[in-house]
PDB file of C-alpha atoms in Angstrom:
ATOM      1  CA  MET A 148       8.346  -9.684 -10.182  1.00 79.00           C
ATOM      2  CA  SER A 149       7.179  -6.728  -8.542  1.00 91.00           C
ATOM      3  CA  VAL A 150       5.495  -5.492  -5.142  1.00 93.00           C
ATOM      4  CA  PHE A 151       2.439  -3.431  -4.381  1.00 96.00           C
ATOM      5  CA  ILE A 152       2.933  -1.632  -0.898  1.00 96.00           C
ATOM      6  CA  ASP A 153      -0.401  -1.294   1.218  1.00 97.00           C
ATOM      7  CA  THR A 154      -1.176   1.501   3.609  1.00 95.00           C
ATOM      8  CA  GLY A 155      -0.317  -0.366   6.900  1.00 94.00           C
ATOM      9  CA  VAL A 156       2.997  -1.092   6.012  1.00 95.00           C
ATOM     10  CA  ILE A 157       3.725   2.307   4.959  1.00 93.00           C
ATOM     11  CA  VAL A 158       2.529   3.711   8.083  1.00 90.00           C
ATOM     12  CA  ALA A 159       4.074   1.287  10.261  1.00 92.00           C
ATOM     13  CA  LEU A 160       7.496   2.038   8.540  1.00 90.00           C
ATOM     14  CA  HIS A 161       7.174   5.514   9.285  1.00 86.00           C
ATOM     15  CA  ASN A 162       5.881   5.233  12.868  1.00 84.00           C
ATOM     16  CA  ARG A 163       8.219   3.888  15.235  1.00 88.00           C
ATOM     17  CA  ARG A 164       5.625   3.648  18.092  1.00 87.00           C
ATOM     18  CA  ASP A 165       3.517   1.523  15.601  1.00 88.00           C
ATOM     19  CA  VAL A 166       3.353  -2.367  16.847  1.00 94.00           C
ATOM     20  CA  MET A 167       4.170  -3.287  13.354  1.00 96.00           C
ATOM     21  CA  HIS A 168       7.104  -1.157  12.963  1.00 96.00           C
ATOM     22  CA  ALA A 169      10.069  -3.808  12.966  1.00 96.00           C
ATOM     23  CA  ARG A 170       8.151  -5.794  10.811  1.00 97.00           C
ATOM     24  CA  ALA A 171       7.345  -3.018   8.101  1.00 95.00           C
ATOM     25  CA  VAL A 172      11.023  -2.143   8.210  1.00 95.00           C
ATOM     26  CA  GLU A 173      12.109  -5.864   7.617  1.00 93.00           C
ATOM     27  CA  LEU A 174       9.452  -6.208   4.726  1.00 91.00           C
ATOM     28  CA  PHE A 175      10.646  -2.744   3.077  1.00 88.00           C
ATOM     29  CA  LYS A 176      14.212  -3.764   3.530  1.00 88.00           C
ATOM     30  CA  GLU A 177      13.494  -7.053   1.712  1.00 85.00           C
ATOM     31  CA  ALA A 178      11.317  -5.285  -1.107  1.00 83.00           C
ATOM     32  CA  LEU A 179      14.256  -2.971  -1.679  1.00 81.00           C
ATOM     33  CA  SER A 180      17.334  -5.530  -1.511  1.00 78.00           C
ATOM     34  CA  SER A 181      15.814  -8.819  -3.094  1.00 69.00           C
ATOM     35  CA  ASP A 182      14.486  -9.842  -6.475  1.00 71.00           C
ATOM     36  CA  LEU A 183      10.988  -8.616  -5.604  1.00 70.00           C
ATOM     37  CA  GLY A 184      11.417  -5.847  -8.538  1.00 81.00           C
ATOM     38  CA  PRO A 185       9.537  -2.449  -8.812  1.00 89.00           C
ATOM     39  CA  VAL A 186       7.572  -1.362  -5.956  1.00 92.00           C
ATOM     40  CA  TYR A 187       4.563   0.360  -6.538  1.00 96.00           C
ATOM     41  CA  THR A 188       1.517   2.034  -4.314  1.00 97.00           C
ATOM     42  CA  SER A 189      -1.108   4.184  -5.419  1.00 98.00           C
ATOM     43  CA  ASP A 190      -2.708   7.653  -5.132  1.00 98.00           C
ATOM     44  CA  TYR A 191      -5.454   5.875  -3.049  1.00 98.00           C
ATOM     45  CA  ILE A 192      -2.940   4.323  -0.874  1.00 98.00           C
ATOM     46  CA  PHE A 193      -1.351   7.779  -0.313  1.00 98.00           C
ATOM     47  CA  ASP A 194      -4.493   9.333   0.556  1.00 98.00           C
ATOM     48  CA  GLU A 195      -5.551   6.550   3.067  1.00 96.00           C
ATOM     49  CA  ALA A 196      -1.756   6.671   4.578  1.00 96.00           C
ATOM     50  CA  VAL A 197      -1.386  10.208   4.928  1.00 96.00           C
ATOM     51  CA  THR A 198      -5.153  10.638   6.641  1.00 96.00           C
ATOM     52  CA  PHE A 199      -4.558   7.560   8.800  1.00 92.00           C
ATOM     53  CA  ALA A 200      -1.004   8.645  10.158  1.00 88.00           C
ATOM     54  CA  LEU A 201      -2.527  11.974  10.942  1.00 93.00           C
ATOM     55  CA  ARG A 202      -5.690  10.507  12.724  1.00 93.00           C
ATOM     56  CA  LYS A 203      -3.678   7.704  14.526  1.00 85.00           C
ATOM     57  CA  THR A 204      -0.896   9.666  15.848  1.00 86.00           C
ATOM     58  CA  GLY A 205      -2.117  13.665  15.701  1.00 91.00           C
ATOM     59  CA  ARG A 206       1.362  13.993  14.375  1.00 89.00           C
ATOM     60  CA  PRO A 207       0.923  16.220  11.075  1.00 95.00           C
ATOM     61  CA  GLU A 208       4.820  16.110  10.655  1.00 93.00           C
ATOM     62  CA  LEU A 209       4.673  12.378  10.697  1.00 88.00           C
ATOM     63  CA  ALA A 210       1.974  12.612   8.143  1.00 92.00           C
ATOM     64  CA  ILE A 211       3.819  15.158   5.902  1.00 95.00           C
ATOM     65  CA  SER A 212       6.975  12.940   6.012  1.00 93.00           C
ATOM     66  CA  LEU A 213       5.131   9.943   5.234  1.00 93.00           C
ATOM     67  CA  GLY A 214       3.569  11.674   2.066  1.00 96.00           C
ATOM     68  CA  SER A 215       6.855  13.101   0.860  1.00 96.00           C
ATOM     69  CA  PHE A 216       8.755   9.651   1.553  1.00 93.00           C
ATOM     70  CA  ILE A 217       5.934   8.087  -0.878  1.00 95.00           C
ATOM     71  CA  LEU A 218       6.087  10.810  -3.454  1.00 95.00           C
ATOM     72  CA  GLY A 219       9.970  10.912  -3.470  1.00 92.00           C
ATOM     73  CA  ILE A 220      10.335  14.524  -2.035  1.00 92.00           C
ATOM     74  CA  GLY A 221      13.417  15.095  -0.437  1.00 84.00           C
ATOM     75  CA  VAL A 222      14.563  11.642  -0.728  1.00 81.00           C
ATOM     76  CA  LYS A 223      15.556   9.037  -3.366  1.00 81.00           C
ATOM     77  CA  PRO A 224      12.065   7.832  -4.867  1.00 83.00           C
ATOM     78  CA  VAL A 225      11.751   4.168  -3.987  1.00 86.00           C
ATOM     79  CA  MET A 226       8.177   3.519  -5.256  1.00 92.00           C
ATOM     80  CA  THR A 227       6.074   4.346  -8.119  1.00 95.00           C
ATOM     81  CA  VAL A 228       2.538   5.735  -7.312  1.00 98.00           C
ATOM     82  CA  LEU A 229       0.019   4.265  -9.372  1.00 98.00           C
ATOM     83  CA  LYS A 230      -2.920   6.339 -10.340  1.00 98.00           C
ATOM     84  CA  VAL A 231      -6.381   4.927 -10.286  1.00 98.00           C
ATOM     85  CA  ASP A 232      -7.803   5.428 -13.696  1.00 98.00           C
ATOM     86  CA  ASP A 233     -11.651   5.266 -14.788  1.00 98.00           C
ATOM     87  CA  GLY A 234     -10.954   1.522 -15.909  1.00 98.00           C
ATOM     88  CA  ILE A 235      -9.446   0.664 -12.456  1.00 98.00           C
ATOM     89  CA  PHE A 236     -12.145   2.271 -10.755  1.00 99.00           C
ATOM     90  CA  SER A 237     -14.743   0.212 -12.669  1.00 99.00           C
ATOM     91  CA  ASP A 238     -12.896  -2.928 -12.026  1.00 98.00           C
ATOM     92  CA  ALA A 239     -12.450  -1.867  -8.159  1.00 98.00           C
ATOM     93  CA  TRP A 240     -16.407  -1.562  -8.252  1.00 99.00           C
ATOM     94  CA  GLU A 241     -17.009  -4.981  -9.731  1.00 98.00           C
ATOM     95  CA  LEU A 242     -14.228  -6.396  -6.921  1.00 97.00           C
ATOM     96  CA  PHE A 243     -16.068  -4.550  -4.405  1.00 98.00           C
ATOM     97  CA  LYS A 244     -19.373  -5.927  -4.919  1.00 97.00           C
ATOM     98  CA  ARG A 245     -17.598  -9.187  -4.983  1.00 96.00           C
ATOM     99  CA  TYR A 246     -15.561  -8.859  -1.840  1.00 94.00           C
ATOM    100  CA  SER A 247     -16.884  -6.562   0.433  1.00 90.00           C
ATOM    101  CA  ARG A 248     -18.569  -9.500   2.493  1.00 91.00           C
ATOM    102  CA  LYS A 249     -14.897 -10.691   2.883  1.00 89.00           C
ATOM    103  CA  GLY A 250     -13.783  -7.461   4.547  1.00 89.00           C
ATOM    104  CA  LEU A 251     -12.239  -5.758   1.531  1.00 93.00           C
ATOM    105  CA  SER A 252     -12.626  -1.609   1.423  1.00 96.00           C
ATOM    106  CA  PHE A 253     -13.284  -0.099  -1.921  1.00 97.00           C
ATOM    107  CA  THR A 254      -9.482   1.252  -1.421  1.00 97.00           C
ATOM    108  CA  ASP A 255      -8.331  -2.507  -0.747  1.00 97.00           C
ATOM    109  CA  CYS A 256     -10.459  -3.205  -4.290  1.00 98.00           C
ATOM    110  CA  THR A 257      -8.601  -0.471  -6.214  1.00 98.00           C
ATOM    111  CA  SER A 258      -5.032  -2.430  -5.136  1.00 98.00           C
ATOM    112  CA  VAL A 259      -6.528  -5.554  -6.135  1.00 98.00           C
ATOM    113  CA  ALA A 260      -7.398  -3.982  -9.663  1.00 98.00           C
ATOM    114  CA  LEU A 261      -4.174  -2.182  -9.975  1.00 98.00           C
ATOM    115  CA  VAL A 262      -2.113  -5.413  -9.199  1.00 98.00           C
ATOM    116  CA  LYS A 263      -4.288  -7.591 -11.441  1.00 97.00           C
ATOM    117  CA  ARG A 264      -4.005  -5.052 -14.442  1.00 97.00           C
ATOM    118  CA  ARG A 265      -0.369  -4.267 -14.119  1.00 96.00           C
ATOM    119  CA  GLY A 266       0.598  -7.687 -13.481  1.00 96.00           C
ATOM    120  CA  ILE A 267       2.069  -6.945 -10.455  1.00 95.00           C
ATOM    121  CA  HIS A 268       3.333 -10.251  -8.501  1.00 92.00           C
ATOM    122  CA  HIS A 269       2.447  -9.643  -4.783  1.00 93.00           C
ATOM    123  CA  ILE A 270       0.873  -7.137  -2.200  1.00 96.00           C
ATOM    124  CA  MET A 271       3.084  -6.197   0.824  1.00 96.00           C
ATOM    125  CA  SER A 272       0.222  -5.968   3.540  1.00 96.00           C
ATOM    126  CA  PHE A 273      -0.751  -6.843   6.984  1.00 97.00           C
ATOM    127  CA  ASP A 274      -4.326  -7.150   5.988  1.00 93.00           C
ATOM    128  CA  GLN A 275      -5.253 -10.805   5.729  1.00 94.00           C
ATOM    129  CA  ASP A 276      -8.479  -9.692   3.784  1.00 93.00           C
ATOM    130  CA  PHE A 277      -5.999 -10.071   0.806  1.00 94.00           C
ATOM    131  CA  ASP A 278      -5.461 -13.931   1.369  1.00 94.00           C
ATOM    132  CA  GLY A 279      -6.988 -16.054  -1.430  1.00 92.00           C
ATOM    133  CA  ILE A 280      -7.414 -13.056  -3.907  1.00 94.00           C
ATOM    134  CA  ILE A 281      -3.564 -12.014  -4.509  1.00 94.00           C
ATOM    135  CA  PRO A 282      -0.556 -13.521  -3.130  1.00 94.00           C
ATOM    136  CA  ARG A 283       0.373 -11.369   0.066  1.00 95.00           C
ATOM    137  CA  LEU A 284       3.746 -10.640   1.714  1.00 91.00           C
ATOM    138  CA  GLY A 285       3.252  -9.736   5.239  1.00 87.00           C
TER     139      GLY A 285
END
């Protein structure tokens, strides 16, 4: 089994002031200590997470710490950052045309495309827009 971690969980994990912080910590501990297998995220999630963290908190040090955590800089790497290549981008565009009315952003669609293409079993997300598309832990 394997799990893909979405932006909201990563941001909440690193922001103690986030209302979802405790749940994010719980989910992340579960991901690292259970049979969920490898933990993934993507370059698009990296972009979204560090940008959102900076904008939401106004704290550059939090955004930099979060980015370093995702990249495994100064800490033991805990996740693999997958790249959105041309094929994933094309798949995501098709998914976006299909699911944008459901509320999925293009970045969400890149995550769905990666999960499906890589055979990842779950997405760890607080975003209910993924429900009915891919199995969600959140």
